[in-house]
């Protein structure tokens, strides 16, 4: 793979992901002030069902398309067709399963009385089955400029459609309809811009080959759904629909920010490192390069969200969401530790062909969450949020442990790879704590945030051994292509 091609792909991936990830929290910020907490709780319950069905639809097809190295154009075209039709058929079947069993599913997630909303929300399944395959193919080809354009437009459409619906008093329907409109636009753009048009070809031999490769990726996706949604299945009955809305919205808004850093590099990183899985030197070089530059943002951002959690909550959600302050602070910190370190090892493990290790890691993490849920009768909502957020650290710890063994990339080398970021973040955090910046009102706190950012980058530039290369890198990233 040519260096320029990866650089250009990274550039467009970063630009599009920044724009897309900025739109999502802006939408949530506005809707959090227009809709009640209970509305978010209702939609969270419905989304728990549709997101599981969406994962079952994918069944690991996207991972196979991106990571598998095809031997011929015929094999590639046939595989794309099998993935497309398998995805579409499974999604259509699951849609009707939800329709037929709507009462059971609604009761399962504590959304009794909202069966019609569940059916309408489930219409997204056949739509995403089409767009996901098209986007996976474009990612395979490193066409991140087109992927980014589609993503940005698909994020803007729900923004301009959901808010008027919410203002007209449609409550939870505004979120459901806005999502459907956005996904419909996504499908149209994918079919218009994408290079693949499905033909009526199917082969069970190809399906068997794909399934054997994708089984572990599929199991990992199911576990990730359980990790993300198992608490939602119980929180409504444990603490009520109000606290379910507080929990889900708090997790969502901070994840939209923290995962934006992961999204800056993940698409290009996964494709690039998969292509170099047999070349140990290039494999490590890609790992270290992406980790070094991503941690410039991820490490200070996680610490900053934790330190300024009151301000972050007030800006993102408003004063009526004060009960999510603890969750937002701790989740921001632990999620960023995952993004700065664990996720790099996770993607490297998958590229090396050991997805079963990731399944094992997720099983341990899921078992920890279940253990916490089993003891909720002894804790209030705030205590649950603390334990739930701290449990997140288990994932990166295990990813690092197995990543060192499988990929031969020592964690001490990774820490050495980003030591300037760690030192600069430590200095920044120390100044915030010593001068107690967070005690002031919001306006002054915002000023101190900018002071903290300036301090961080001054320290970083002063001690970074490749500061000239760092500046040159970002200049090339923004001007090449």
Short mmCIF file of N, CA, C and O in Angstrom, two decimals, residues 14-81:
data_model
loop_
_atom_site.label_atom_id
_atom_site.label_comp_id
_atom_site.label_asym_id
_atom_site.label_seq_id
_atom_site.Cartn_x
_atom_site.Cartn_y
_atom_site.Cartn_z
N UNK A 14 -10.76 11.61 8.50
CA UNK A 14 -10.74 12.55 9.63
C UNK A 14 -11.72 13.69 9.42
O UNK A 14 -12.49 14.04 10.31
N UNK A 15 -11.68 14.29 8.22
CA UNK A 15 -12.54 15.43 7.94
C UNK A 15 -14.02 15.05 8.08
O UNK A 15 -14.80 15.73 8.75
N UNK A 16 -14.40 13.95 7.44
CA UNK A 16 -15.80 13.54 7.46
C UNK A 16 -16.25 13.12 8.85
O UNK A 16 -17.36 13.44 9.28
N UNK A 17 -15.38 12.40 9.57
CA UNK A 17 -15.76 11.92 10.90
C UNK A 17 -15.89 13.08 11.88
O UNK A 17 -16.76 13.09 12.74
N UNK A 18 -15.01 14.08 11.76
CA UNK A 18 -15.11 15.25 12.63
C UNK A 18 -16.45 15.94 12.41
O UNK A 18 -17.18 16.27 13.36
N UNK A 19 -16.80 16.16 11.14
CA UNK A 19 -18.07 16.84 10.83
C UNK A 19 -19.25 16.01 11.31
O UNK A 19 -20.17 16.52 11.95
N UNK A 20 -19.22 14.71 11.00
CA UNK A 20 -20.34 13.83 11.38
C UNK A 20 -20.48 13.74 12.88
O UNK A 20 -21.60 13.77 13.42
N UNK A 21 -19.36 13.63 13.59
CA UNK A 21 -19.41 13.49 15.04
C UNK A 21 -19.76 14.80 15.74
O UNK A 21 -20.22 14.78 16.88
N UNK A 22 -19.54 15.91 15.08
CA UNK A 22 -19.96 17.19 15.64
C UNK A 22 -21.47 17.34 15.52
O UNK A 22 -22.14 17.85 16.42
N UNK A 23 -22.02 16.86 14.40
CA UNK A 23 -23.46 16.98 14.17
C UNK A 23 -24.26 16.18 15.19
O UNK A 23 -25.28 16.65 15.70
N UNK A 24 -23.81 14.96 15.50
CA UNK A 24 -24.55 14.09 16.43
C UNK A 24 -24.75 14.71 17.81
O UNK A 24 -25.89 14.77 18.30
N UNK A 25 -23.67 15.17 18.49
CA UNK A 25 -23.91 15.79 19.80
C UNK A 25 -24.70 17.08 19.73
O UNK A 25 -25.44 17.41 20.66
N UNK A 26 -24.56 17.83 18.62
CA UNK A 26 -25.35 19.05 18.48
C UNK A 26 -26.84 18.69 18.45
O UNK A 26 -27.67 19.35 19.08
N UNK A 27 -27.16 17.65 17.69
CA UNK A 27 -28.55 17.18 17.63
C UNK A 27 -29.05 16.78 19.01
O UNK A 27 -30.16 17.16 19.43
N UNK A 28 -28.23 16.02 19.74
CA UNK A 28 -28.62 15.58 21.09
C UNK A 28 -28.75 16.77 22.04
O UNK A 28 -29.67 16.81 22.87
N UNK A 29 -27.83 17.72 21.92
CA UNK A 29 -27.87 18.91 22.78
C UNK A 29 -29.19 19.66 22.61
O UNK A 29 -29.79 20.11 23.59
N UNK A 30 -29.64 19.79 21.38
CA UNK A 30 -30.88 20.51 21.10
C UNK A 30 -32.09 19.70 21.59
O UNK A 30 -32.97 20.23 22.28
N UNK A 31 -32.11 18.42 21.23
CA UNK A 31 -33.26 17.58 21.59
C UNK A 31 -33.37 17.37 23.10
O UNK A 31 -34.48 17.21 23.62
N UNK A 32 -32.23 17.35 23.81
CA UNK A 32 -32.26 17.18 25.26
C UNK A 32 -32.97 18.33 25.95
O UNK A 32 -33.48 18.19 27.06
N UNK A 33 -33.03 19.47 25.27
CA UNK A 33 -33.70 20.64 25.82
C UNK A 33 -35.15 20.76 25.33
O UNK A 33 -35.92 21.55 25.87
N UNK A 34 -35.50 19.97 24.30
CA UNK A 34 -36.85 20.01 23.75
C UNK A 34 -37.72 18.86 24.25
O UNK A 34 -38.94 19.01 24.36
N UNK A 35 -37.10 17.71 24.50
CA UNK A 35 -37.84 16.51 24.87
C UNK A 35 -37.60 16.14 26.32
O UNK A 35 -36.56 16.47 26.89
N UNK A 36 -38.53 15.40 26.89
CA UNK A 36 -38.41 14.99 28.28
C UNK A 36 -37.45 13.81 28.42
O UNK A 36 -37.16 13.10 27.45
N UNK A 37 -36.98 13.58 29.64
CA UNK A 37 -36.08 12.46 29.91
C UNK A 37 -36.77 11.14 29.61
O UNK A 37 -36.14 10.20 29.10
N UNK A 38 -38.07 11.05 29.90
CA UNK A 38 -38.82 9.82 29.65
C UNK A 38 -38.85 9.47 28.17
O UNK A 38 -38.82 8.28 27.81
N UNK A 39 -38.91 10.46 27.28
CA UNK A 39 -38.92 10.20 25.84
C UNK A 39 -37.64 9.48 25.42
O UNK A 39 -37.67 8.51 24.66
N UNK A 40 -36.51 9.93 25.95
CA UNK A 40 -35.24 9.28 25.63
C UNK A 40 -35.21 7.86 26.19
O UNK A 40 -34.59 6.97 25.60
N UNK A 41 -35.86 7.65 27.33
CA UNK A 41 -35.92 6.31 27.89
C UNK A 41 -36.74 5.37 27.02
O UNK A 41 -36.35 4.21 26.81
N UNK A 42 -37.85 5.87 26.48
CA UNK A 42 -38.69 5.05 25.60
C UNK A 42 -37.93 4.66 24.33
O UNK A 42 -37.90 3.50 23.92
N UNK A 43 -37.29 5.65 23.71
CA UNK A 43 -36.54 5.39 22.47
C UNK A 43 -35.36 4.47 22.74
O UNK A 43 -35.02 3.62 21.91
N UNK A 44 -34.73 4.62 23.90
CA UNK A 44 -33.60 3.73 24.25
C UNK A 44 -34.07 2.28 24.33
O UNK A 44 -33.37 1.36 23.89
N UNK A 45 -35.26 2.06 24.88
CA UNK A 45 -35.80 0.70 24.98
C UNK A 45 -36.07 0.12 23.60
O UNK A 45 -35.72 -1.04 23.32
N UNK A 46 -36.67 0.90 22.73
CA UNK A 46 -36.98 0.44 21.37
C UNK A 46 -35.70 0.18 20.59
O UNK A 46 -35.57 -0.82 19.88
N UNK A 47 -34.72 1.08 20.72
CA UNK A 47 -33.46 0.94 20.00
C UNK A 47 -32.70 -0.30 20.43
O UNK A 47 -31.95 -0.88 19.63
N UNK A 48 -32.88 -0.73 21.67
CA UNK A 48 -32.21 -1.94 22.14
C UNK A 48 -32.61 -3.15 21.29
O UNK A 48 -31.77 -4.01 20.99
N UNK A 49 -33.87 -3.20 20.87
CA UNK A 49 -34.35 -4.30 20.02
C UNK A 49 -33.85 -4.14 18.59
O UNK A 49 -33.31 -5.07 17.99
N UNK A 50 -34.03 -2.96 18.00
CA UNK A 50 -33.65 -2.75 16.60
C UNK A 50 -32.14 -2.86 16.40
O UNK A 50 -31.69 -3.33 15.35
N UNK A 51 -31.36 -2.44 17.39
CA UNK A 51 -29.90 -2.53 17.24
C UNK A 51 -29.43 -3.98 17.29
O UNK A 51 -28.48 -4.36 16.59
N UNK A 52 -30.10 -4.82 18.10
CA UNK A 52 -29.77 -6.24 18.12
C UNK A 52 -30.10 -6.88 16.77
O UNK A 52 -29.29 -7.63 16.21
N UNK A 53 -31.27 -6.58 16.24
CA UNK A 53 -31.65 -7.11 14.94
C UNK A 53 -30.69 -6.65 13.86
O UNK A 53 -30.36 -7.40 12.94
N UNK A 54 -30.19 -5.42 13.96
CA UNK A 54 -29.23 -4.89 12.99
C UNK A 54 -27.93 -5.67 13.04
O UNK A 54 -27.32 -5.96 12.00
N UNK A 55 -27.49 -6.03 14.25
CA UNK A 55 -26.27 -6.83 14.39
C UNK A 55 -26.46 -8.23 13.82
O UNK A 55 -25.58 -8.77 13.16
N UNK A 56 -27.62 -8.82 14.07
CA UNK A 56 -27.91 -10.15 13.52
C UNK A 56 -27.94 -10.10 12.00
O UNK A 56 -27.53 -11.04 11.32
N UNK A 57 -28.41 -8.98 11.46
CA UNK A 57 -28.44 -8.80 10.02
C UNK A 57 -27.04 -8.80 9.43
O UNK A 57 -26.76 -9.46 8.43
N UNK A 58 -26.15 -8.04 10.04
CA UNK A 58 -24.78 -7.93 9.51
C UNK A 58 -24.07 -9.28 9.53
O UNK A 58 -23.42 -9.67 8.55
N UNK A 59 -24.18 -9.99 10.66
CA UNK A 59 -23.64 -11.35 10.79
C UNK A 59 -22.17 -11.44 10.40
O UNK A 59 -21.69 -12.49 9.97
N UNK A 60 -21.42 -10.36 10.53
CA UNK A 60 -19.99 -10.38 10.25
C UNK A 60 -19.63 -10.18 8.79
O UNK A 60 -18.46 -10.26 8.42
N UNK A 61 -20.63 -9.90 7.92
CA UNK A 61 -20.35 -9.72 6.49
C UNK A 61 -19.45 -8.52 6.23
O UNK A 61 -18.55 -8.58 5.39
N UNK A 62 -19.71 -7.42 6.93
CA UNK A 62 -18.90 -6.22 6.71
C UNK A 62 -17.44 -6.46 7.06
O UNK A 62 -16.53 -6.02 6.35
N UNK A 63 -17.20 -7.14 8.19
CA UNK A 63 -15.82 -7.42 8.62
C UNK A 63 -15.11 -8.28 7.58
O UNK A 63 -13.92 -8.08 7.30
N UNK A 64 -15.84 -9.22 7.00
CA UNK A 64 -15.24 -10.10 5.98
C UNK A 64 -14.83 -9.30 4.75
O UNK A 64 -13.74 -9.47 4.20
N UNK A 65 -15.71 -8.42 4.30
CA UNK A 65 -15.44 -7.61 3.11
C UNK A 65 -14.20 -6.74 3.31
O UNK A 65 -13.33 -6.66 2.44
N UNK A 66 -14.12 -6.09 4.46
CA UNK A 66 -13.01 -5.16 4.71
C UNK A 66 -11.69 -5.88 4.90
O UNK A 66 -10.64 -5.46 4.38
N UNK A 67 -11.69 -7.00 5.63
CA UNK A 67 -10.43 -7.61 6.05
C UNK A 67 -9.94 -8.74 5.13
O UNK A 67 -8.75 -9.04 5.11
N UNK A 68 -10.85 -9.37 4.36
CA UNK A 68 -10.42 -10.51 3.55
C UNK A 68 -9.67 -10.04 2.30
O UNK A 68 -10.05 -9.06 1.66
N UNK A 69 -8.60 -10.76 1.97
CA UNK A 69 -7.83 -10.47 0.77
C UNK A 69 -8.27 -11.42 -0.35
O UNK A 69 -8.02 -12.62 -0.29
N UNK A 70 -8.93 -10.86 -1.36
CA UNK A 70 -9.48 -11.68 -2.44
C UNK A 70 -8.41 -12.02 -3.47
O UNK A 70 -7.52 -11.22 -3.77
N UNK A 71 -8.55 -13.22 -4.05
CA UNK A 71 -7.55 -13.71 -5.00
C UNK A 71 -7.86 -13.29 -6.43
O UNK A 71 -6.97 -13.29 -7.28
N UNK A 72 -9.11 -12.96 -6.71
CA UNK A 72 -9.48 -12.56 -8.06
C UNK A 72 -10.68 -11.63 -8.03
O UNK A 72 -11.40 -11.55 -7.02
N UNK A 73 -10.91 -10.95 -9.14
CA UNK A 73 -12.05 -10.05 -9.26
C UNK A 73 -13.37 -10.84 -9.24
O UNK A 73 -14.38 -10.37 -8.73
N UNK A 74 -13.35 -12.03 -9.81
CA UNK A 74 -14.56 -12.86 -9.82
C UNK A 74 -14.95 -13.27 -8.40
O UNK A 74 -16.12 -13.19 -8.00
N UNK A 75 -13.95 -13.69 -7.63
CA UNK A 75 -14.21 -14.06 -6.23
C UNK A 75 -14.75 -12.86 -5.45
O UNK A 75 -15.70 -12.99 -4.66
N UNK A 76 -14.17 -11.71 -5.71
CA UNK A 76 -14.60 -10.50 -4.99
C UNK A 76 -16.04 -10.14 -5.34
O UNK A 76 -16.86 -9.88 -4.45
N UNK A 77 -16.38 -10.15 -6.63
CA UNK A 77 -17.73 -9.79 -7.05
C UNK A 77 -18.76 -10.78 -6.52
O UNK A 77 -19.83 -10.39 -6.03
N UNK A 78 -18.44 -12.06 -6.60
CA UNK A 78 -19.37 -13.09 -6.10
C UNK A 78 -19.58 -12.97 -4.60
O UNK A 78 -20.69 -13.13 -4.08
N UNK A 79 -18.48 -12.68 -3.88
CA UNK A 79 -18.58 -12.52 -2.42
C UNK A 79 -19.45 -11.34 -2.06
O UNK A 79 -20.29 -11.41 -1.15
N UNK A 80 -19.29 -10.22 -2.77
CA UNK A 80 -20.10 -9.04 -2.51
C UNK A 80 -21.59 -9.35 -2.69
O UNK A 80 -22.43 -8.92 -1.90
N UNK A 81 -21.92 -10.10 -3.75
CA UNK A 81 -23.32 -10.45 -4.00
C UNK A 81 -23.88 -11.33 -2.89
O UNK A 81 -25.01 -11.12 -2.42
#
